Short mmCIF file of C-alpha atoms and ligand atoms in Angstrom, two decimals:
data_model
loop_
_atom_site.label_atom_id
_atom_site.label_comp_id
_atom_site.label_asym_id
_atom_site.label_seq_id
_atom_site.Cartn_x
_atom_site.Cartn_y
_atom_site.Cartn_z
CA UNK A 12 -13.02 104.91 -117.94
CA UNK A 13 -8.86 104.41 -118.55
CA UNK A 14 -7.01 101.49 -116.73
CA UNK A 15 -3.57 100.95 -116.66
CA UNK A 16 -0.70 99.05 -114.65
CA UNK A 17 1.95 100.74 -112.50
CA UNK A 18 4.88 99.25 -110.70
CA UNK A 19 8.20 100.41 -109.22
CA UNK A 20 8.59 100.66 -105.66
CA UNK A 21 5.01 101.53 -103.88
CA UNK A 22 6.15 104.73 -102.33
CA UNK A 23 7.30 106.19 -105.07
CA UNK A 24 3.23 106.14 -106.43
CA UNK A 25 2.24 109.30 -107.43
CA UNK A 26 -1.75 109.71 -107.40
CA UNK A 27 -4.42 111.62 -105.83
CA UNK A 28 -6.21 108.54 -104.43
CA UNK A 29 -4.04 105.14 -103.42
CA UNK A 30 -6.38 102.02 -102.22
CA UNK A 31 -4.64 99.72 -100.06
CA UNK A 32 -5.83 96.03 -98.07
CA UNK A 33 -5.31 95.90 -94.62
CA UNK A 34 -6.27 92.17 -92.92
CA UNK A 35 -7.75 91.59 -89.65
CA UNK A 36 -6.05 92.79 -86.63
CA UNK A 37 -4.84 95.45 -88.59
CA UNK A 38 -1.96 93.87 -90.28
CA UNK A 39 -0.86 95.28 -93.31
CA UNK A 40 1.39 94.20 -96.45
CA UNK A 41 4.92 95.45 -97.41
CA UNK A 42 3.51 97.72 -99.88
CA UNK A 43 1.13 99.44 -97.50
CA UNK A 44 3.71 99.37 -94.66
CA UNK A 45 6.17 101.33 -97.29
CA UNK A 46 3.26 103.83 -98.34
CA UNK A 47 2.42 104.58 -94.84
CA UNK A 48 6.29 105.16 -93.64
CA UNK A 49 6.08 107.55 -97.12
CA UNK A 50 2.47 109.54 -95.81
CA UNK A 51 3.73 110.16 -91.98
CA UNK A 52 2.12 106.74 -90.63
CA UNK A 53 -1.65 107.90 -91.09
CA UNK A 54 -2.44 104.36 -91.41
CA UNK A 55 -0.41 103.28 -88.18
CA UNK A 56 -1.76 106.17 -86.16
CA UNK A 57 -5.68 104.37 -87.06
CA UNK A 58 -4.50 101.36 -86.13
CA UNK A 59 -3.32 102.59 -82.90
CA UNK A 60 -6.64 104.78 -82.67
CA UNK A 61 -8.66 101.28 -83.33
CA UNK A 62 -10.39 103.08 -86.42
CA UNK A 63 -9.02 100.45 -88.72
CA UNK A 64 -9.33 97.06 -87.35
CA UNK A 65 -9.10 95.70 -90.63
CA UNK A 66 -12.53 93.91 -90.36
CA UNK A 67 -14.23 92.35 -93.54
CA UNK A 68 -15.54 96.01 -96.07
CA UNK A 69 -14.27 98.22 -93.21
CA UNK A 70 -13.31 101.61 -95.45
CA UNK A 71 -11.61 104.24 -93.99
CA UNK A 72 -10.58 107.58 -96.08
CA UNK A 73 -7.87 108.94 -94.33
CA UNK A 74 -5.30 112.21 -96.47
CA UNK A 75 -1.72 113.17 -96.57
CA UNK A 76 -2.00 117.01 -97.66
CA UNK A 77 -3.24 116.36 -101.38
CA UNK A 78 -3.31 112.47 -101.13
CA UNK A 79 -6.13 110.58 -100.54
CA UNK A 80 -5.77 107.04 -98.75
CA UNK A 81 -8.07 104.26 -98.65
CA UNK A 82 -7.60 101.69 -96.13
CA UNK A 83 -10.15 98.04 -96.81
CA UNK A 84 -10.04 96.22 -94.13
CA UNK A 85 -10.38 91.87 -96.06
CA UNK A 86 -10.74 90.08 -92.26
CA UNK A 87 -9.16 87.14 -91.71
CA UNK A 88 -7.31 85.97 -94.90
CA UNK A 89 -7.53 82.38 -94.19
CA UNK A 90 -10.93 82.72 -94.84
CA UNK A 91 -11.39 85.12 -97.48
CA UNK A 92 -12.69 84.14 -100.43
CA UNK A 93 -14.05 85.87 -103.54
CA UNK A 94 -17.54 87.11 -102.69
CA UNK A 95 -15.96 88.66 -99.60
CA UNK A 96 -13.60 90.29 -101.28
CA UNK A 97 -15.59 91.98 -104.18
CA UNK A 98 -17.59 93.03 -101.01
CA UNK A 99 -14.65 94.64 -99.70
CA UNK A 100 -13.42 96.19 -102.90
CA UNK A 101 -16.47 97.42 -103.59
CA UNK A 102 -17.06 99.44 -100.32
CA UNK A 103 -13.45 100.97 -101.37
CA UNK A 104 -14.41 101.86 -104.60
CA UNK A 105 -17.60 103.66 -103.51
CA UNK A 106 -15.39 106.04 -101.44
CA UNK A 107 -13.32 106.32 -103.62
CA UNK A 108 -16.08 107.45 -106.12
CA UNK A 109 -17.54 109.45 -103.26
CA UNK A 110 -14.50 111.90 -103.37
CA UNK A 111 -13.25 114.62 -106.06
CA UNK A 112 -10.28 112.29 -107.18
CA UNK A 113 -9.89 112.07 -110.90
CA UNK A 114 -7.60 109.29 -110.34
CA UNK A 115 -6.92 106.17 -108.36
CA UNK A 116 -4.11 103.80 -107.90
CA UNK A 117 -5.25 100.48 -106.42
CA UNK A 118 -2.16 98.20 -104.39
CA UNK A 119 -2.75 94.50 -105.19
CA UNK A 120 -0.51 93.59 -101.86
CA UNK A 121 -0.15 90.03 -101.89
CA UNK A 122 -3.54 87.85 -103.51
CA UNK A 123 -5.59 87.16 -100.32
CA UNK A 124 -8.10 84.86 -101.93
CA UNK A 125 -5.43 81.96 -103.22
CA UNK A 126 -6.83 80.58 -105.79
CA UNK A 127 -7.15 84.06 -107.78
CA UNK A 128 -3.87 85.45 -109.67
CA UNK A 129 -3.72 89.08 -109.75
CA UNK A 130 -5.29 89.44 -113.67
CA UNK A 131 -8.51 87.97 -111.85
CA UNK A 132 -8.22 91.10 -109.15
CA UNK A 133 -7.41 93.34 -112.17
CA UNK A 134 -10.32 91.81 -114.07
CA UNK A 135 -12.70 92.02 -111.11
CA UNK A 136 -11.97 95.67 -110.52
CA UNK A 137 -11.92 97.09 -114.13
CA UNK A 138 -15.86 95.80 -114.67
CA UNK A 139 -16.49 96.72 -110.83
CA UNK A 140 -15.54 100.33 -111.76
CA UNK A 141 -17.25 100.37 -115.16
CA UNK A 142 -20.48 98.62 -113.00
CA UNK A 143 -20.05 101.53 -110.11
CA UNK A 144 -19.85 104.08 -112.51
CA UNK A 145 -22.56 103.60 -115.00
CA UNK A 146 -25.94 105.08 -113.88
CA UNK A 147 -29.18 104.00 -115.52
CA UNK A 148 -30.39 107.61 -115.78
CA UNK A 149 -30.65 108.25 -119.28
CA UNK A 150 -34.18 109.01 -118.98
CA UNK A 151 -34.11 111.65 -116.12
CA UNK A 152 -34.39 115.22 -117.11
CA UNK A 153 -31.75 116.15 -114.94
CA UNK A 154 -28.76 114.00 -114.73
CA UNK A 155 -26.35 113.40 -112.27
CA UNK A 156 -22.71 114.87 -112.70
CA UNK A 157 -20.83 112.38 -114.02
CA UNK A 158 -18.22 110.29 -111.29
CA UNK A 159 -14.81 112.87 -111.10
CA UNK A 160 -12.62 109.24 -111.19
CA UNK A 161 -11.51 108.80 -114.96
CA UNK A 162 -8.50 106.71 -114.35
CA UNK A 163 -7.83 103.53 -112.64
CA UNK A 164 -3.93 101.81 -112.08
CA UNK A 165 -3.56 98.68 -110.70
CA UNK A 166 -0.08 98.00 -108.71
CA UNK A 167 1.93 94.88 -108.02
CA UNK A 168 5.30 94.62 -107.11
CA UNK A 169 6.63 91.65 -109.40
CA UNK A 170 6.83 91.59 -113.16
CA UNK A 171 4.82 88.42 -113.59
CA UNK A 172 2.17 89.97 -111.80
CA UNK A 173 2.18 93.28 -114.06
CA UNK A 174 1.59 90.92 -117.15
CA UNK A 175 -0.97 89.09 -115.84
CA UNK A 176 -2.92 92.66 -114.67
CA UNK A 177 -2.06 94.10 -118.09
CA UNK A 178 -4.10 90.94 -119.45
CA UNK A 179 -7.21 90.21 -116.56
CA UNK A 180 -7.96 94.97 -117.40
CA UNK A 181 -7.77 94.25 -120.92
CA UNK A 182 -10.52 91.09 -120.50
CA UNK A 183 -12.15 93.16 -117.49
CA UNK A 184 -12.97 96.32 -119.57
CA UNK A 185 -13.80 94.88 -122.89
CA UNK A 186 -16.21 92.98 -120.62
CA UNK A 187 -17.37 95.70 -118.41
CA UNK A 188 -18.10 97.68 -121.66
CA UNK A 189 -19.96 94.83 -122.94
CA UNK A 190 -21.70 94.32 -119.82
CA UNK A 191 -22.30 98.53 -119.69
CA UNK A 192 -23.86 97.86 -122.93
CA UNK A 193 -25.96 95.07 -122.16
CA UNK A 194 -27.22 96.93 -118.51
CA UNK A 195 -27.91 100.35 -120.79
CA UNK A 196 -30.12 98.22 -123.14
CA UNK A 197 -32.15 96.43 -120.34
CA UNK A 198 -32.58 98.63 -118.11
CA UNK A 199 -34.52 100.69 -121.07
CA UNK A 200 -38.23 101.05 -120.75
CA UNK A 201 -40.37 98.72 -123.26
CA UNK A 202 -41.98 102.31 -125.10
CA UNK A 203 -38.26 102.84 -126.14
CA UNK A 204 -36.23 99.46 -126.60
CA UNK A 205 -38.76 98.01 -128.84
CA UNK A 206 -37.73 95.13 -131.42
CA UNK A 207 -37.52 97.57 -134.07
CA UNK A 208 -35.51 99.91 -131.88
CA UNK A 209 -32.87 97.24 -130.93
CA UNK A 210 -32.38 96.40 -134.82
CA UNK A 211 -31.96 100.00 -135.07
CA UNK A 212 -28.96 99.33 -132.39
CA UNK A 213 -27.80 96.24 -133.77
CA UNK A 214 -27.11 97.62 -137.11
CA UNK A 215 -25.20 100.87 -135.16
CA UNK A 216 -22.98 98.32 -133.17
CA UNK A 217 -22.69 96.55 -136.63
CA UNK A 218 -20.98 100.19 -137.79
CA UNK A 219 -19.27 100.65 -134.36
CA UNK A 220 -17.66 97.12 -134.06
CA UNK A 221 -17.50 96.21 -137.52
CA UNK A 222 -20.27 93.29 -137.37
CA UNK A 223 -22.18 92.29 -140.58
CA UNK A 224 -26.02 92.77 -139.18
CA UNK A 225 -29.27 91.35 -141.18
CA UNK A 226 -32.60 92.63 -140.34
CA UNK A 227 -35.58 90.37 -141.10
CA UNK A 228 -39.28 92.28 -140.71
CA UNK A 229 -42.05 90.30 -140.01
CA UNK A 230 -42.89 89.46 -143.94
CA UNK A 231 -39.35 87.73 -143.89
CA UNK A 232 -39.80 86.32 -140.86
CA UNK A 233 -42.86 84.60 -142.23
CA UNK A 234 -40.83 83.22 -145.24
CA UNK A 235 -38.69 81.63 -143.40
CA UNK A 236 -41.83 79.50 -141.92
CA UNK A 237 -40.95 80.67 -138.45
CA UNK A 238 -44.67 80.69 -137.42
CA UNK A 239 -43.97 79.69 -133.57
CA UNK A 240 -41.61 83.08 -132.99
CA UNK A 241 -44.48 84.94 -135.21
CA UNK A 242 -47.60 83.34 -132.89
CA UNK A 243 -46.08 85.15 -129.74
CA UNK A 244 -45.76 88.58 -131.80
CA UNK A 245 -49.72 88.21 -133.05
CA UNK A 246 -51.17 90.56 -130.27
CA UNK A 247 -48.57 93.42 -130.53
CA UNK A 248 -49.03 96.52 -132.27
CA UNK A 249 -45.01 96.61 -132.53
CA UNK A 250 -43.84 94.50 -135.42
CA UNK A 251 -41.17 91.68 -134.73
CA UNK A 252 -37.52 91.86 -136.12
CA UNK A 253 -35.00 89.04 -136.46
CA UNK A 254 -31.79 90.03 -136.14
CA UNK A 255 -28.82 88.19 -137.00
CA UNK A 256 -25.18 89.80 -136.46
CA UNK A 257 -21.60 88.01 -137.59
CA UNK A 258 -18.37 88.85 -136.17
CA UNK A 259 -15.39 87.21 -138.06
CA UNK A 260 -12.31 86.71 -136.12
CA UNK A 261 -11.22 83.74 -138.43
CA UNK A 262 -11.24 82.41 -141.42
CA UNK A 263 -14.29 82.79 -143.32
CA UNK A 264 -15.13 78.54 -143.46
CA UNK A 265 -14.29 78.63 -139.81
CA UNK A 266 -17.83 77.25 -138.44
CA UNK A 267 -19.22 80.26 -135.46
CA UNK A 268 -19.97 79.67 -132.28
CA UNK A 269 -24.13 80.87 -132.47
CA UNK A 270 -25.15 83.14 -129.22
CA UNK A 271 -29.17 82.95 -129.07
CA UNK A 272 -30.70 85.43 -127.16
CA UNK A 273 -33.85 85.88 -125.97
CA UNK A 274 -35.54 89.14 -127.28
CA UNK A 275 -39.10 89.73 -125.53
CA UNK A 276 -38.89 93.21 -125.47
CA UNK A 277 -42.10 93.02 -122.75
CA UNK A 278 -43.64 89.72 -121.79
CA UNK A 279 -47.95 90.90 -120.32
CA UNK A 280 -47.71 86.94 -120.30
CA UNK A 281 -50.16 87.78 -123.63
CA UNK A 282 -53.68 86.34 -123.17
CA UNK A 283 -52.43 84.19 -120.06
CA UNK A 284 -51.87 87.67 -118.91
CA UNK A 285 -49.62 87.84 -115.90
CA UNK A 286 -50.26 89.52 -112.66
CA UNK A 287 -49.79 93.43 -112.06
CA UNK A 288 -47.43 93.32 -109.64
CA UNK A 289 -44.09 94.05 -110.30
CA UNK A 290 -44.76 93.14 -114.15
CA UNK A 291 -42.52 96.82 -115.11
CA UNK A 292 -39.91 93.98 -114.61
CA UNK A 293 -41.07 92.40 -117.74
CA UNK A 294 -39.04 94.91 -119.54
CA UNK A 295 -36.45 92.74 -118.76
CA UNK A 296 -37.30 90.04 -120.82
CA UNK A 297 -34.90 90.54 -123.37
CA UNK A 298 -31.80 90.37 -121.43
CA UNK A 299 -30.98 87.26 -123.27
CA UNK A 300 -30.47 89.40 -126.24
CA UNK A 301 -28.78 92.78 -124.64
CA UNK A 302 -25.84 89.37 -123.52
CA UNK A 303 -25.27 88.56 -127.14
CA UNK A 304 -25.11 92.16 -127.91
CA UNK A 305 -22.66 92.83 -125.12
CA UNK A 306 -20.79 89.63 -126.12
CA UNK A 307 -20.37 90.33 -129.45
CA UNK A 308 -19.26 94.08 -128.28
CA UNK A 309 -16.25 92.94 -126.17
CA UNK A 310 -15.15 90.04 -129.03
CA UNK A 311 -14.65 92.53 -131.06
CA UNK A 312 -13.02 94.81 -128.85
CA UNK A 313 -10.79 92.33 -128.22
CA UNK A 314 -10.07 91.10 -131.55
CA UNK A 315 -10.64 87.43 -131.14
CA UNK A 316 -9.45 85.35 -133.48
CA UNK A 317 -12.80 83.53 -133.71
CA UNK A 318 -16.44 83.53 -135.50
CA UNK A 319 -19.57 84.58 -133.64
CA UNK A 320 -22.79 84.99 -135.01
CA UNK A 321 -25.50 86.71 -132.50
CA UNK A 322 -29.45 86.25 -132.97
CA UNK A 323 -32.00 87.92 -131.68
CA UNK A 324 -35.62 86.48 -132.09
CA UNK A 325 -37.12 90.07 -130.80
CA UNK A 326 -40.89 90.79 -130.12
CA UNK A 327 -43.17 91.96 -127.55
CA UNK A 328 -45.58 89.34 -126.09
CA UNK A 329 -49.01 91.44 -125.59
CA UNK A 330 -53.00 90.47 -125.21
CA UNK A 331 -55.14 91.64 -128.02
CA UNK A 332 -57.93 90.67 -131.11
CA UNK A 333 -55.42 89.01 -132.78
CA UNK A 334 -53.21 87.57 -130.15
CA UNK A 335 -52.08 83.61 -129.79
CA UNK A 336 -55.06 81.87 -127.51
CA UNK A 337 -54.28 78.88 -125.01
CA UNK A 338 -54.80 75.86 -127.16
CA UNK A 339 -53.84 77.51 -130.59
CA UNK A 340 -51.58 74.92 -132.65
CA UNK A 341 -48.50 76.49 -134.40
CA UNK A 342 -46.23 75.00 -136.85
CA UNK A 343 -42.27 75.69 -136.46
CA UNK A 344 -39.98 76.41 -138.48
CA UNK A 345 -38.52 72.67 -137.41
CA UNK A 346 -42.21 71.57 -138.88
CA UNK A 347 -43.04 70.53 -135.77
CA UNK A 348 -46.08 71.53 -134.15
CA UNK A 349 -46.95 72.98 -130.64
CA UNK A 350 -49.62 73.31 -128.87
CA UNK A 351 -49.77 76.78 -127.12
CA UNK A 352 -51.57 75.84 -123.26
CA UNK A 353 -49.83 78.83 -121.42
CA UNK A 354 -49.33 82.31 -123.89
CA UNK A 355 -46.83 83.17 -121.34
CA UNK A 356 -44.70 80.60 -121.97
CA UNK A 357 -43.38 82.50 -125.07
CA UNK A 358 -39.40 82.28 -124.34
CA UNK A 359 -39.35 78.83 -125.81
CA UNK A 360 -41.59 79.61 -128.45
CA UNK A 361 -39.45 82.20 -130.21
CA UNK A 362 -36.01 80.13 -129.24
CA UNK A 363 -37.05 77.26 -130.80
CA UNK A 364 -37.24 79.46 -134.50
CA UNK A 365 -34.03 81.07 -133.62
CA UNK A 366 -32.17 78.02 -132.72
CA UNK A 367 -33.53 75.94 -135.77
CA UNK A 368 -32.33 79.03 -137.90
CA UNK A 369 -29.10 78.46 -136.00
CA UNK A 370 -28.82 75.18 -137.24
CA UNK A 371 -29.86 75.33 -140.85
CA UNK A 372 -28.44 78.47 -141.54
CA UNK A 373 -25.52 79.18 -139.74
CA UNK A 374 -24.44 75.46 -139.55
CA UNK A 375 -22.46 76.43 -135.83
CA UNK A 376 -19.79 73.96 -134.13
CA UNK A 377 -22.47 74.65 -130.81
CA UNK A 378 -25.07 76.99 -130.30
CA UNK A 379 -25.31 78.79 -126.73
CA UNK A 380 -29.27 80.62 -125.48
CA UNK A 381 -29.24 82.66 -123.49
CA UNK A 382 -32.51 83.34 -122.56
CA UNK A 383 -34.44 85.24 -118.93
CA UNK A 384 -36.87 81.99 -119.48
CA UNK A 385 -38.56 80.83 -116.60
CA UNK A 386 -39.51 81.52 -112.63
CA UNK A 387 -38.68 78.29 -111.67
CA UNK A 388 -35.18 78.84 -112.56
CA UNK A 389 -35.31 81.49 -109.99
CA UNK A 390 -37.20 79.57 -107.48
CA UNK A 391 -34.37 76.65 -108.12
CA UNK A 392 -30.50 79.28 -107.96
CA UNK A 393 -32.04 82.19 -106.18
CA UNK A 394 -29.99 85.44 -107.67
CA UNK A 395 -26.77 83.48 -107.30
CA UNK A 396 -26.30 81.22 -110.31
CA UNK A 397 -27.34 81.03 -113.99
CA UNK A 398 -28.97 77.62 -114.97
CA UNK A 399 -27.30 75.61 -117.46
CA UNK A 400 -28.38 72.85 -119.83
CA UNK A 401 -26.36 71.28 -122.52
CA UNK A 402 -26.63 68.28 -124.51
CA UNK A 403 -22.64 67.75 -124.42
CA UNK A 404 -21.57 67.64 -121.09
CA UNK A 405 -17.80 68.35 -122.14
CA UNK A 406 -19.77 72.06 -123.62
CA UNK A 407 -20.97 72.22 -120.20
CA UNK A 408 -17.72 71.80 -118.78
CA UNK A 409 -16.41 74.19 -120.58
CA UNK A 410 -19.63 77.22 -119.56
CA UNK A 411 -19.01 76.27 -116.06
CA UNK A 412 -15.45 76.86 -116.07
CA UNK A 413 -15.54 79.90 -117.12
CA UNK A 414 -18.58 81.03 -115.37
CA UNK A 415 -16.15 80.27 -112.37
CA UNK A 416 -13.03 82.29 -113.79
CA UNK A 417 -15.34 85.46 -114.96
CA UNK A 418 -17.29 85.15 -111.51
CA UNK A 419 -20.48 84.91 -113.60
CA UNK A 420 -21.72 81.70 -112.28
CA UNK A 421 -24.01 78.81 -113.67
CA UNK A 422 -25.01 75.97 -112.39
CA UNK A 423 -25.34 72.52 -114.19
CA UNK A 424 -29.00 71.52 -114.21
CA UNK A 425 -30.42 67.94 -115.31
CA UNK A 426 -31.61 67.45 -118.88
CA UNK A 427 -32.89 63.87 -118.63
CA UNK A 428 -34.96 62.66 -121.02
CA UNK A 429 -37.45 61.32 -117.80
CA UNK A 430 -39.08 65.18 -118.03
CA UNK A 431 -39.84 65.03 -121.62
CA UNK A 432 -43.06 63.78 -121.44
CA UNK A 433 -44.36 66.09 -118.98
CA UNK A 434 -44.68 68.36 -122.56
CA UNK A 435 -46.88 65.40 -123.87
CA UNK A 436 -49.88 66.89 -126.02
CA UNK A 437 -53.13 65.34 -126.83
CA UNK A 438 -53.22 67.58 -130.28
CA UNK A 439 -49.91 68.79 -131.59
CA UNK A 440 -46.09 67.09 -131.21
CA UNK A 441 -45.66 68.88 -128.04
CA UNK A 442 -47.55 71.46 -125.53
CA UNK A 443 -45.28 74.41 -124.52
CA UNK A 444 -45.47 74.07 -120.87
CA UNK A 445 -44.92 70.31 -118.61
CA UNK A 446 -46.89 72.17 -115.91
CA UNK A 447 -45.27 73.45 -112.01
CA UNK A 448 -42.86 70.38 -111.40
CA UNK A 449 -39.06 71.36 -112.73
CA UNK A 450 -40.47 73.93 -114.28
CA UNK A 451 -37.32 75.57 -115.24
CA UNK A 452 -35.84 71.85 -116.89
CA UNK A 453 -39.12 70.83 -118.55
CA UNK A 454 -38.30 74.68 -120.65
CA UNK A 455 -35.16 73.11 -121.44
CA UNK A 456 -36.29 70.05 -122.69
CA UNK A 457 -38.63 71.72 -125.34
CA UNK A 458 -35.44 73.90 -126.56
CA UNK A 459 -34.01 70.37 -126.70
CA UNK A 460 -36.03 69.35 -129.50
CA UNK A 461 -35.17 71.80 -131.55
CA UNK A 462 -31.57 70.93 -131.32
CA UNK A 463 -30.91 67.71 -131.88
CA UNK A 464 -27.62 66.99 -134.10
CA UNK A 465 -26.34 70.87 -132.87
CA UNK A 466 -24.17 70.43 -129.67
CA UNK A 467 -26.09 73.27 -127.81
CA UNK A 468 -26.16 74.78 -124.47
CA UNK A 469 -29.22 77.22 -122.56
CA UNK A 470 -28.80 79.25 -119.93
CA UNK A 471 -31.68 80.25 -118.01
CA UNK A 472 -30.50 83.80 -116.08
CA UNK A 473 -33.80 84.77 -115.20
CA UNK A 474 -32.83 84.96 -111.80
CA UNK A 475 -29.20 86.59 -112.54
CA UNK A 476 -29.91 89.45 -115.53
CA UNK A 477 -31.05 92.09 -113.13
CA UNK A 478 -31.86 92.89 -109.28
CA UNK A 479 -35.56 94.15 -107.89
CA UNK A 480 -35.41 96.45 -105.40
CA UNK A 481 -34.21 99.80 -104.43
CA UNK A 482 -31.02 99.14 -106.34
CA UNK A 483 -33.58 98.14 -109.38
CA UNK A 484 -31.05 97.11 -112.56
CA UNK A 485 -29.93 95.29 -115.35
CA UNK A 486 -27.11 93.42 -113.98
CA UNK A 487 -25.04 93.06 -117.38
CA UNK A 488 -25.13 88.85 -116.61
CA UNK A 489 -24.15 86.25 -118.52
CA UNK A 490 -21.36 88.96 -120.71
CA UNK A 491 -18.40 88.14 -118.46
CA UNK A 492 -19.32 84.00 -118.84
CA UNK A 493 -19.85 84.30 -122.32
CA UNK A 494 -16.87 86.30 -123.30
CA UNK A 495 -14.31 84.45 -120.85
CA UNK A 496 -16.08 81.04 -122.64
CA UNK A 497 -14.93 82.62 -126.58
CA UNK A 498 -11.48 84.00 -124.86
CA UNK A 499 -10.93 80.46 -123.79
CA UNK A 500 -11.77 78.68 -126.67
CA UNK A 501 -10.01 81.06 -129.32
CA UNK A 502 -7.31 80.51 -127.36
CA UNK A 503 -6.73 84.40 -126.04
CA UNK A 504 -6.98 87.61 -127.39
CA UNK A 505 -4.40 88.75 -130.40
CA UNK A 506 -2.84 91.32 -128.32
CA UNK A 507 -1.99 88.45 -125.56
CA UNK A 508 0.95 89.50 -123.31
N1 BES B 2 -40.28 86.15 -118.93
C1 BES B 2 -40.89 84.90 -118.01
C2 BES B 2 -40.15 83.98 -117.28
C3 BES B 2 -39.45 84.95 -115.95
C4 BES B 2 -40.77 85.49 -114.79
C5 BES B 2 -38.41 85.88 -115.63
C6 BES B 2 -40.09 85.85 -114.00
C7 BES B 2 -38.07 86.24 -114.48
C8 BES B 2 -39.11 86.51 -113.63
C9 BES B 2 -41.42 83.90 -119.06
O1 BES B 2 -41.99 84.23 -120.63
C10 BES B 2 -42.59 83.26 -118.38
O2 BES B 2 -43.36 83.74 -118.72
N2 BES B 2 -42.23 82.40 -118.02
C11 BES B 2 -43.58 81.55 -117.31
C12 BES B 2 -43.49 79.94 -118.29
C13 BES B 2 -44.55 79.50 -117.25
C14 BES B 2 -45.89 79.79 -117.85
C15 BES B 2 -44.62 77.58 -117.77
C16 BES B 2 -43.06 81.21 -115.95
O3 BES B 2 -41.81 80.90 -115.19
O4 BES B 2 -44.22 81.32 -115.01
MN1 MN B 3 -43.72 84.76 -120.74
ZN1 ZN B 4 -40.85 85.94 -120.87
#
């Protein structure tokens, strides 16, 4: 998909398809009125007929000869918010995708959501277009025809807005393509997307994006004393991999941001096996890892002046004759011992060693881990916000702001010492579960025991990394939040307008 900005008088716009907005009551902006006049009053006629009221997410596809005009209702603009605008835009885009149009020009006529500038809309349009045109049909014997739409332009009147749009499209395309990669990896079945497959894809991404990639096999992992990580891999016939990807956009000695992604390519629960209903969705238990791939892809595309290290512990969690048993005690890379009371709380067992690796070997300015960690987080926050934990309130605020900017939102959860006692064990330094109360919080508390003396944040994406039901599929979150965070930390991309 190609994206560009457009300027000039709206009536001079040439496109196979034009998308304009209408407010409640069929109120049109100046650009829509000018286009309407040029195209024989087709929009005004639709309003007069009563076909177009401008109610939220209403879509009307009109035509004037060869030119398609898609009008999207925004409802009452005084009540407009991001969610409503995105829903309306998506409805309009779907109508365009159902047509045979190769190119589309979106006329941003005014900014219905007051807090947002033209760049935000442009970024969302780019991300949405890349999401809407991605079909998770790699494994189908007959793939659908690819969508015809290949070019999207965004028009706005003022020069200042055009500059914002150019920037928004550049960021939106990078985020969107990163999220596309994350969705692709997430949607692959676990018999394809194994730990070794992720390692191969890391090497491929390294070549494509100019990253240094290191892959540690089981022996090398054992040599690093990652007893906790290895305890999860024991039950599986698929060997684990520990993957490190390095992007260098700043001076060599500039300490990097570390992104640590949970890469459980399938989570059966192990000996504490899960019930079989919807267990297929546990192929998504590597979506944290996928978001690290996607974010590095975006960062490299934007050539951000920052160093970033991606760290991915990848393994299956399977039952088996050699599998870890409830009550087994293992020694983590940090030296702390863990009584594994539930083998289904495996994410924290692989992340704790990856975080210790980050702290000891990478020495980052800060580390963020991203994990489909707990069902409890889904109960707490549903499928809207990712759970955010941090041992540094300033970092938490930066991440919350990035999530709001990218519209890939997180919510700050408590990491108070009061919860730590739930992890105590009679036999080891800690247990790996804290009981049902505050299950997402105690998982974060477990990780906090491995990130002392390091600025650290944890994103629990169990509710946000994929959607279930008829539209089942990975979302590509939180590539938007992470990329926006890195853009803002690095002070913008090098080609910034
Ligand atoms: N991968 C799961 C978390 C999960 C479950 C994410 C369902 C999304 C949907 C994780 O490894 C897990 O099994 N966690 C357990 C922890 C419990 C045993 C303390 C959970 O949430 O039930
Ligand atoms: Mn589990
Ligand atoms: Zn898991």
